[in-house]
Each structure stands twice: as structure tokens, then as C-alpha cells.
Amino acid sequence: MVDITVIEDEENEETEEEELPSLTRELDADAIEKLAKSAERPSVRAHLDSLVSKLRRESAALKRVEASKQKSTEEKADSKSAVVSEDETVKAASNPEPAVKALSPPTSRPAPPVVPSTAKYCPINKFAFDAGSYNSAFLTLYINLPGVGKLKKTDKITCDFTATSFDLIVRDLDGKSYRLFNNNLEKNINPEVCKFVVKAEKVLVKLGKVKGEYGSYDSWQGLSGKKDKNKKETKAAKKDDPSASIMGMMKDMYDSGDDKMKKMIGETMMKQRNGELGKDMPGAGGMGGMGGGMGGMGMDGFGDM
């Protein structure tokens, strides 16, 4: 068990898109699932079914992230409202209205100012990390926070998990709020089994490991993965083309497939580019949702057809 220091990643502000990423993945999955039903070769259907499963998992993970962001936005709005209320209360107390009549009843004392919840988080830079023994189901983080046990039965401690990140927040502990966020884990985790435990003087975050190729749980060497020097470029590319991963998999299927598979994929892409994909395929209207990402690549990405 070793102490490590976490350096928070710089979070780039992103403009709100018309369509949520989770909805994009869901629509793509629906469209590909319809395409799979029309495929004649079992191997083609297997590839497409695998792609559909991957997109649905990504959609579920993105929905949790979006819900967490929405919750954080609402809390900031509540905090701002509390500050405005405090300013109005102080102003009313400093400028009371004069009495109109000598016999009028005395005015009630102004209410005490509302103390807003702390809006800024103190980053948690030190904690203990235990990767667990061989084939153990969890790895554990130990975060020392004196007195945190008194918040155990409140909603002031939360931890959101996705397949690639976790976000622990402790609010209003002796006038301060704390946060431990990591979206650069060494390996993927299973958000369905992840949990946190509140003790008298510390918080335990238990991250569920994912089983590897041979049925045993992944072995972790550290908490965070290595930084990719092209991370920013990759992120920008994915933002411009959210279906890049889909196109990469479709291209791999084309390159490794037989002549019949190549013909089917080639004809599908040609019809999609020309806007004819749903005209001769009953029930395939949902493929229109893939137009933005698939049409952007064009036929050149699949070589000579």
C-alpha cells in the first residue's frame, strides 16, 4: 500500500451540443441492429451484434456522466440563489423602514443571514492505494478525512462511477468541501459493483475490477494510466466525428471479410452517402441517425471497391 499524489486533469470547457452523446450512441446501436437483421452471413451478424452491445454500454456510461453533470449544475444554481437571499436579508436589516405611527406594533427582528454551502472543492491529493491480491475483485482507495463519519447518514457524500472514471465529493465538512476525481484510470472498472464506505475518520472507495480474457480479474500496477501526448487531438477528433469508432470497426470488417461481405458493406456505404439507404430496406429508417458520422468518412476510407 503506497501513498500517491493525484494531479487533476485540466477540464476543457465544451459547448453544449444539440444531441447528447449518449443519445447518439443509442441511435447508432438501433440502426446497426436493424442492419444486422438483414445480413445473411452469421459472421456478419455476429460482428454487428458485438458492435451494438459496445454502443449500448457506452450509452449507459455516458448517461451516468450526463446525469452527474446535471446534478452539479443544479447544486451551483441553488448555491447562487442562497447568496442572493443572504444579500437581500442583510440589506433589509441595515435599512429598516421608519414607523408610520407611534402606536404601531414593533417590527419583527430580521431573520439571520443564510449561510450558503461551500461551492469550491479542495482537491484530495493524498490517499492510500491497495491494488488487492491476485484475482481479487476490488482495488481500494483510503482517503483520510477527520470527522467525516458525522456525514455518514446524510447526502453530502457522493461518488459517481463510470467504466473509465470515478468522482468522489464530500460537501460541507467543517466548512470545506473535498473532491477526488480521476478519468484516466489504468484499466476499465465495473461501475455496477463499485461502491464507497464511510468510516469515522476516512472514506473507502472500492473500484470493481473487470475480468480479463482468461476469466481472471485484471491486475493493476497503479491507479492512473499513462498520459497520451496526442490526447487532446484525439478528443477533438472524436468531438468532430462521434462515430469514428464505428467507422473504424466497419473498415476492419471490410478489410478482413470475404468478397460477399465487402460487397454488402460497400453497397451499404454507397447508398448511405447518396441518401438512398432507407428506400429499399424495409424498417431501416433508423439508419438516418448515422448519417452525420458515417457520411463524413465517405467511400475513400474503405479502399478500392
PDB file of N, CA, C and O in Angstrom, residues 245-298:
ATOM      1  N   SER A 245     -15.292   5.679 -34.084  1.00  0.00           N
ATOM      2  CA  SER A 245     -15.031   4.313 -33.658  1.00  0.00           C
ATOM      3  C   SER A 245     -15.870   3.323 -34.443  1.00  0.00           C
ATOM      4  O   SER A 245     -15.437   2.206 -34.742  1.00  0.00           O
ATOM      5  N   ILE A 246     -17.097   3.701 -34.807  1.00  0.00           N
ATOM      6  CA  ILE A 246     -17.956   2.834 -35.608  1.00  0.00           C
ATOM      7  C   ILE A 246     -17.334   2.630 -36.985  1.00  0.00           C
ATOM      8  O   ILE A 246     -17.241   1.501 -37.490  1.00  0.00           O
ATOM      9  N   MET A 247     -16.871   3.715 -37.583  1.00  0.00           N
ATOM     10  CA  MET A 247     -16.301   3.619 -38.915  1.00  0.00           C
ATOM     11  C   MET A 247     -15.031   2.779 -38.902  1.00  0.00           C
ATOM     12  O   MET A 247     -14.754   2.020 -39.843  1.00  0.00           O
ATOM     13  N   GLY A 248     -14.243   2.895 -37.811  1.00  0.00           N
ATOM     14  CA  GLY A 248     -13.027   2.085 -37.727  1.00  0.00           C
ATOM     15  C   GLY A 248     -13.348   0.605 -37.698  1.00  0.00           C
ATOM     16  O   GLY A 248     -12.698  -0.202 -38.370  1.00  0.00           O
ATOM     17  N   MET A 249     -14.382   0.238 -36.940  1.00  0.00           N
ATOM     18  CA  MET A 249     -14.756  -1.173 -36.855  1.00  0.00           C
ATOM     19  C   MET A 249     -15.339  -1.657 -38.176  1.00  0.00           C
ATOM     20  O   MET A 249     -15.078  -2.781 -38.616  1.00  0.00           O
ATOM     21  N   MET A 250     -16.149  -0.833 -38.841  1.00  0.00           N
ATOM     22  CA  MET A 250     -16.707  -1.212 -40.132  1.00  0.00           C
ATOM     23  C   MET A 250     -15.596  -1.414 -41.171  1.00  0.00           C
ATOM     24  O   MET A 250     -15.645  -2.321 -41.994  1.00  0.00           O
ATOM     25  N   LYS A 251     -14.560  -0.564 -41.088  1.00  0.00           N
ATOM     26  CA  LYS A 251     -13.445  -0.695 -42.030  1.00  0.00           C
ATOM     27  C   LYS A 251     -12.681  -1.988 -41.778  1.00  0.00           C
ATOM     28  O   LYS A 251     -12.263  -2.688 -42.712  1.00  0.00           O
ATOM     29  N   ASP A 252     -12.489  -2.333 -40.473  1.00  0.00           N
ATOM     30  CA  ASP A 252     -11.818  -3.590 -40.150  1.00  0.00           C
ATOM     31  C   ASP A 252     -12.608  -4.785 -40.669  1.00  0.00           C
ATOM     32  O   ASP A 252     -12.031  -5.775 -41.170  1.00  0.00           O
ATOM     33  N   MET A 253     -13.935  -4.723 -40.545  1.00  0.00           N
ATOM     34  CA  MET A 253     -14.783  -5.806 -41.051  1.00  0.00           C
ATOM     35  C   MET A 253     -14.652  -5.922 -42.568  1.00  0.00           C
ATOM     36  O   MET A 253     -14.607  -7.030 -43.115  1.00  0.00           O
ATOM     37  N   TYR A 254     -14.557  -4.775 -43.234  1.00  0.00           N
ATOM     38  CA  TYR A 254     -14.416  -4.791 -44.688  1.00  0.00           C
ATOM     39  C   TYR A 254     -13.073  -5.378 -45.093  1.00  0.00           C
ATOM     40  O   TYR A 254     -12.978  -6.223 -45.990  1.00  0.00           O
ATOM     41  N   ASP A 255     -11.983  -4.943 -44.418  1.00  0.00           N
ATOM     42  CA  ASP A 255     -10.647  -5.410 -44.780  1.00  0.00           C
ATOM     43  C   ASP A 255     -10.469  -6.899 -44.541  1.00  0.00           C
ATOM     44  O   ASP A 255      -9.760  -7.591 -45.288  1.00  0.00           O
ATOM     45  N   SER A 256     -11.100  -7.433 -43.480  1.00  0.00           N
ATOM     46  CA  SER A 256     -10.906  -8.836 -43.129  1.00  0.00           C
ATOM     47  C   SER A 256     -12.000  -9.744 -43.682  1.00  0.00           C
ATOM     48  O   SER A 256     -11.919 -10.965 -43.527  1.00  0.00           O
ATOM     49  N   GLY A 257     -13.003  -9.210 -44.314  1.00  0.00           N
ATOM     50  CA  GLY A 257     -14.123 -10.013 -44.791  1.00  0.00           C
ATOM     51  C   GLY A 257     -13.878 -10.609 -46.165  1.00  0.00           C
ATOM     52  O   GLY A 257     -12.933 -10.256 -46.889  1.00  0.00           O
ATOM     53  N   ASP A 258     -14.769 -11.512 -46.543  1.00  0.00           N
ATOM     54  CA  ASP A 258     -14.672 -12.111 -47.866  1.00  0.00           C
ATOM     55  C   ASP A 258     -15.320 -11.182 -48.893  1.00  0.00           C
ATOM     56  O   ASP A 258     -15.782 -10.083 -48.565  1.00  0.00           O
ATOM     57  N   ASP A 259     -15.380 -11.637 -50.135  1.00  0.00           N
ATOM     58  CA  ASP A 259     -15.891 -10.777 -51.207  1.00  0.00           C
ATOM     59  C   ASP A 259     -17.354 -10.403 -50.983  1.00  0.00           C
ATOM     60  O   ASP A 259     -17.772  -9.271 -51.269  1.00  0.00           O
ATOM     61  N   LYS A 260     -18.155 -11.347 -50.466  1.00  0.00           N
ATOM     62  CA  LYS A 260     -19.573 -11.062 -50.265  1.00  0.00           C
ATOM     63  C   LYS A 260     -19.780 -10.004 -49.189  1.00  0.00           C
ATOM     64  O   LYS A 260     -20.618  -9.110 -49.319  1.00  0.00           O
ATOM     65  N   MET A 261     -18.978 -10.102 -48.079  1.00  0.00           N
ATOM     66  CA  MET A 261     -19.092  -9.107 -47.017  1.00  0.00           C
ATOM     67  C   MET A 261     -18.667  -7.732 -47.524  1.00  0.00           C
ATOM     68  O   MET A 261     -19.306  -6.728 -47.236  1.00  0.00           O
ATOM     69  N   LYS A 262     -17.549  -7.704 -48.289  1.00  0.00           N
ATOM     70  CA  LYS A 262     -17.077  -6.425 -48.808  1.00  0.00           C
ATOM     71  C   LYS A 262     -18.131  -5.795 -49.722  1.00  0.00           C
ATOM     72  O   LYS A 262     -18.365  -4.585 -49.690  1.00  0.00           O
ATOM     73  N   LYS A 263     -18.785  -6.643 -50.526  1.00  0.00           N
ATOM     74  CA  LYS A 263     -19.810  -6.120 -51.424  1.00  0.00           C
ATOM     75  C   LYS A 263     -20.978  -5.533 -50.637  1.00  0.00           C
ATOM     76  O   LYS A 263     -21.482  -4.455 -50.946  1.00  0.00           O
ATOM     77  N   MET A 264     -21.414  -6.246 -49.576  1.00  0.00           N
ATOM     78  CA  MET A 264     -22.560  -5.781 -48.789  1.00  0.00           C
ATOM     79  C   MET A 264     -22.241  -4.456 -48.101  1.00  0.00           C
ATOM     80  O   MET A 264     -23.036  -3.512 -48.131  1.00  0.00           O
ATOM     81  N   ILE A 265     -21.043  -4.376 -47.459  1.00  0.00           N
ATOM     82  CA  ILE A 265     -20.667  -3.149 -46.767  1.00  0.00           C
ATOM     83  C   ILE A 265     -20.477  -2.010 -47.758  1.00  0.00           C
ATOM     84  O   ILE A 265     -20.887  -0.864 -47.524  1.00  0.00           O
ATOM     85  N   GLY A 266     -19.857  -2.306 -48.903  1.00  0.00           N
ATOM     86  CA  GLY A 266     -19.640  -1.273 -49.912  1.00  0.00           C
ATOM     87  C   GLY A 266     -20.937  -0.705 -50.438  1.00  0.00           C
ATOM     88  O   GLY A 266     -21.091   0.512 -50.585  1.00  0.00           O
ATOM     89  N   GLU A 267     -21.920  -1.603 -50.742  1.00  0.00           N
ATOM     90  CA  GLU A 267     -23.208  -1.125 -51.233  1.00  0.00           C
ATOM     91  C   GLU A 267     -23.939  -0.304 -50.172  1.00  0.00           C
ATOM     92  O   GLU A 267     -24.580   0.703 -50.484  1.00  0.00           O
ATOM     93  N   THR A 268     -23.834  -0.746 -48.907  1.00  0.00           N
ATOM     94  CA  THR A 268     -24.498  -0.008 -47.822  1.00  0.00           C
ATOM     95  C   THR A 268     -23.928   1.404 -47.699  1.00  0.00           C
ATOM     96  O   THR A 268     -24.667   2.388 -47.563  1.00  0.00           O
ATOM     97  N   MET A 269     -22.600   1.521 -47.735  1.00  0.00           N
ATOM     98  CA  MET A 269     -21.964   2.831 -47.598  1.00  0.00           C
ATOM     99  C   MET A 269     -22.278   3.727 -48.799  1.00  0.00           C
ATOM    100  O   MET A 269     -22.473   4.930 -48.660  1.00  0.00           O
ATOM    101  N   MET A 270     -22.338   3.134 -50.002  1.00  0.00           N
ATOM    102  CA  MET A 270     -22.655   3.928 -51.191  1.00  0.00           C
ATOM    103  C   MET A 270     -24.079   4.481 -51.100  1.00  0.00           C
ATOM    104  O   MET A 270     -24.346   5.648 -51.368  1.00  0.00           O
ATOM    105  N   LYS A 271     -25.039   3.622 -50.665  1.00  0.00           N
ATOM    106  CA  LYS A 271     -26.422   4.090 -50.522  1.00  0.00           C
ATOM    107  C   LYS A 271     -26.537   5.147 -49.435  1.00  0.00           C
ATOM    108  O   LYS A 271     -27.293   6.103 -49.566  1.00  0.00           O
ATOM    109  N   GLN A 272     -25.788   4.957 -48.350  1.00  0.00           N
ATOM    110  CA  GLN A 272     -25.840   5.937 -47.257  1.00  0.00           C
ATOM    111  C   GLN A 272     -25.346   7.295 -47.724  1.00  0.00           C
ATOM    112  O   GLN A 272     -25.924   8.326 -47.415  1.00  0.00           O
ATOM    113  N   ARG A 273     -24.236   7.282 -48.488  1.00  0.00           N
ATOM    114  CA  ARG A 273     -23.683   8.555 -48.952  1.00  0.00           C
ATOM    115  C   ARG A 273     -24.619   9.265 -49.922  1.00  0.00           C
ATOM    116  O   ARG A 273     -24.714  10.490 -49.950  1.00  0.00           O
ATOM    117  N   ASN A 274     -25.365   8.471 -50.715  1.00  0.00           N
ATOM    118  CA  ASN A 274     -26.272   9.051 -51.697  1.00  0.00           C
ATOM    119  C   ASN A 274     -27.667   9.299 -51.137  1.00  0.00           C
ATOM    120  O   ASN A 274     -28.570   9.703 -51.861  1.00  0.00           O
ATOM    121  N   GLY A 275     -27.873   9.009 -49.846  1.00  0.00           N
ATOM    122  CA  GLY A 275     -29.176   9.225 -49.227  1.00  0.00           C
ATOM    123  C   GLY A 275     -30.218   8.223 -49.648  1.00  0.00           C
ATOM    124  O   GLY A 275     -31.414   8.502 -49.579  1.00  0.00           O
ATOM    125  N   GLU A 276     -29.789   7.027 -50.084  1.00  0.00           N
ATOM    126  CA  GLU A 276     -30.725   6.015 -50.557  1.00  0.00           C
ATOM    127  C   GLU A 276     -30.822   4.820 -49.622  1.00  0.00           C
ATOM    128  O   GLU A 276     -31.414   3.791 -49.975  1.00  0.00           O
ATOM    129  N   LEU A 277     -30.241   4.914 -48.438  1.00  0.00           N
ATOM    130  CA  LEU A 277     -30.121   3.743 -47.569  1.00  0.00           C
ATOM    131  C   LEU A 277     -31.473   3.198 -47.134  1.00  0.00           C
ATOM    132  O   LEU A 277     -31.673   1.996 -47.073  1.00  0.00           O
ATOM    133  N   GLY A 278     -32.457   4.055 -46.821  1.00  0.00           N
ATOM    134  CA  GLY A 278     -33.723   3.567 -46.291  1.00  0.00           C
ATOM    135  C   GLY A 278     -34.790   3.317 -47.340  1.00  0.00           C
ATOM    136  O   GLY A 278     -35.889   2.896 -47.016  1.00  0.00           O
ATOM    137  N   LYS A 279     -34.477   3.563 -48.628  1.00  0.00           N
ATOM    138  CA  LYS A 279     -35.515   3.476 -49.651  1.00  0.00           C
ATOM    139  C   LYS A 279     -35.868   2.039 -50.013  1.00  0.00           C
ATOM    140  O   LYS A 279     -37.014   1.726 -50.278  1.00  0.00           O
ATOM    141  N   ASP A 280     -34.870   1.151 -50.064  1.00  0.00           N
ATOM    142  CA  ASP A 280     -35.141  -0.224 -50.470  1.00  0.00           C
ATOM    143  C   ASP A 280     -34.918  -1.219 -49.348  1.00  0.00           C
ATOM    144  O   ASP A 280     -34.762  -2.408 -49.594  1.00  0.00           O
ATOM    145  N   MET A 281     -34.870  -0.760 -48.094  1.00  0.00           N
ATOM    146  CA  MET A 281     -34.661  -1.655 -46.952  1.00  0.00           C
ATOM    147  C   MET A 281     -35.771  -1.418 -45.945  1.00  0.00           C
ATOM    148  O   MET A 281     -35.721  -0.465 -45.181  1.00  0.00           O
ATOM    149  N   PRO A 282     -36.821  -2.243 -45.949  1.00  0.00           N
ATOM    150  CA  PRO A 282     -37.957  -2.025 -45.026  1.00  0.00           C
ATOM    151  C   PRO A 282     -37.503  -2.015 -43.580  1.00  0.00           C
ATOM    152  O   PRO A 282     -36.719  -2.857 -43.160  1.00  0.00           O
ATOM    153  N   GLY A 283     -38.014  -1.044 -42.813  1.00  0.00           N
ATOM    154  CA  GLY A 283     -37.703  -0.993 -41.387  1.00  0.00           C
ATOM    155  C   GLY A 283     -36.341  -0.440 -41.084  1.00  0.00           C
ATOM    156  O   GLY A 283     -35.908  -0.455 -39.946  1.00  0.00           O
ATOM    157  N   ALA A 284     -35.592   0.060 -42.085  1.00  0.00           N
ATOM    158  CA  ALA A 284     -34.241   0.549 -41.828  1.00  0.00           C
ATOM    159  C   ALA A 284     -34.188   2.048 -41.777  1.00  0.00           C
ATOM    160  O   ALA A 284     -33.136   2.641 -41.952  1.00  0.00           O
ATOM    161  N   GLY A 285     -35.320   2.695 -41.537  1.00  0.00           N
ATOM    162  CA  GLY A 285     -35.330   4.156 -41.488  1.00  0.00           C
ATOM    163  C   GLY A 285     -34.444   4.701 -40.425  1.00  0.00           C
ATOM    164  O   GLY A 285     -33.963   5.809 -40.480  1.00  0.00           O
ATOM    165  N   GLY A 286     -34.195   3.915 -39.365  1.00  0.00           N
ATOM    166  CA  GLY A 286     -33.362   4.387 -38.273  1.00  0.00           C
ATOM    167  C   GLY A 286     -31.933   4.643 -38.666  1.00  0.00           C
ATOM    168  O   GLY A 286     -31.171   5.227 -37.932  1.00  0.00           O
ATOM    169  N   MET A 287     -31.510   4.125 -39.871  1.00  0.00           N
ATOM    170  CA  MET A 287     -30.135   4.349 -40.285  1.00  0.00           C
ATOM    171  C   MET A 287     -29.857   5.809 -40.535  1.00  0.00           C
ATOM    172  O   MET A 287     -28.712   6.215 -40.599  1.00  0.00           O
ATOM    173  N   GLY A 288     -30.919   6.605 -40.693  1.00  0.00           N
ATOM    174  CA  GLY A 288     -30.685   8.035 -40.924  1.00  0.00           C
ATOM    175  C   GLY A 288     -29.952   8.682 -39.792  1.00  0.00           C
ATOM    176  O   GLY A 288     -29.264   9.669 -39.938  1.00  0.00           O
ATOM    177  N   GLY A 289     -30.067   8.123 -38.566  1.00  0.00           N
ATOM    178  CA  GLY A 289     -29.374   8.696 -37.423  1.00  0.00           C
ATOM    179  C   GLY A 289     -27.885   8.581 -37.506  1.00  0.00           C
ATOM    180  O   GLY A 289     -27.154   9.194 -36.762  1.00  0.00           O
ATOM    181  N   MET A 290     -27.392   7.713 -38.470  1.00  0.00           N
ATOM    182  CA  MET A 290     -25.947   7.527 -38.578  1.00  0.00           C
ATOM    183  C   MET A 290     -25.353   8.414 -39.650  1.00  0.00           C
ATOM    184  O   MET A 290     -24.157   8.365 -39.898  1.00  0.00           O
ATOM    185  N   GLY A 291     -26.198   9.203 -40.293  1.00  0.00           N
ATOM    186  CA  GLY A 291     -25.718   9.971 -41.436  1.00  0.00           C
ATOM    187  C   GLY A 291     -24.576  10.877 -41.116  1.00  0.00           C
ATOM    188  O   GLY A 291     -23.625  10.986 -41.865  1.00  0.00           O
ATOM    189  N   GLY A 292     -24.618  11.593 -39.969  1.00  0.00           N
ATOM    190  CA  GLY A 292     -23.592  12.580 -39.664  1.00  0.00           C
ATOM    191  C   GLY A 292     -22.232  11.970 -39.560  1.00  0.00           C
ATOM    192  O   GLY A 292     -21.251  12.471 -40.073  1.00  0.00           O
ATOM    193  N   GLY A 293     -22.120  10.839 -38.835  1.00  0.00           N
ATOM    194  CA  GLY A 293     -20.806  10.260 -38.599  1.00  0.00           C
ATOM    195  C   GLY A 293     -20.332   9.417 -39.744  1.00  0.00           C
ATOM    196  O   GLY A 293     -19.167   9.405 -40.085  1.00  0.00           O
ATOM    197  N   MET A 294     -21.223   8.590 -40.425  1.00  0.00           N
ATOM    198  CA  MET A 294     -20.800   7.666 -41.452  1.00  0.00           C
ATOM    199  C   MET A 294     -20.558   8.381 -42.772  1.00  0.00           C
ATOM    200  O   MET A 294     -19.643   8.026 -43.509  1.00  0.00           O
ATOM    201  N   GLY A 295     -21.409   9.384 -43.051  1.00  0.00           N
ATOM    202  CA  GLY A 295     -21.227  10.090 -44.315  1.00  0.00           C
ATOM    203  C   GLY A 295     -19.969  10.911 -44.334  1.00  0.00           C
ATOM    204  O   GLY A 295     -19.388  11.162 -45.375  1.00  0.00           O
ATOM    205  N   GLY A 296     -19.489  11.358 -43.162  1.00  0.00           N
ATOM    206  CA  GLY A 296     -18.314  12.203 -43.119  1.00  0.00           C
ATOM    207  C   GLY A 296     -17.075  11.517 -43.583  1.00  0.00           C
ATOM    208  O   GLY A 296     -16.114  12.129 -44.009  1.00  0.00           O
ATOM    209  N   MET A 297     -17.040  10.166 -43.548  1.00  0.00           N
ATOM    210  CA  MET A 297     -15.824   9.441 -43.935  1.00  0.00           C
ATOM    211  C   MET A 297     -15.797   9.190 -45.425  1.00  0.00           C
ATOM    212  O   MET A 297     -14.758   9.218 -46.063  1.00  0.00           O
ATOM    213  N   GLY A 298     -16.984   8.912 -46.005  1.00  0.00           N
ATOM    214  CA  GLY A 298     -17.039   8.677 -47.421  1.00  0.00           C
ATOM    215  C   GLY A 298     -16.510   7.310 -47.791  1.00  0.00           C
ATOM    216  O   GLY A 298     -16.144   6.500 -46.964  1.00  0.00           O
TER     217      GLY A 298
END
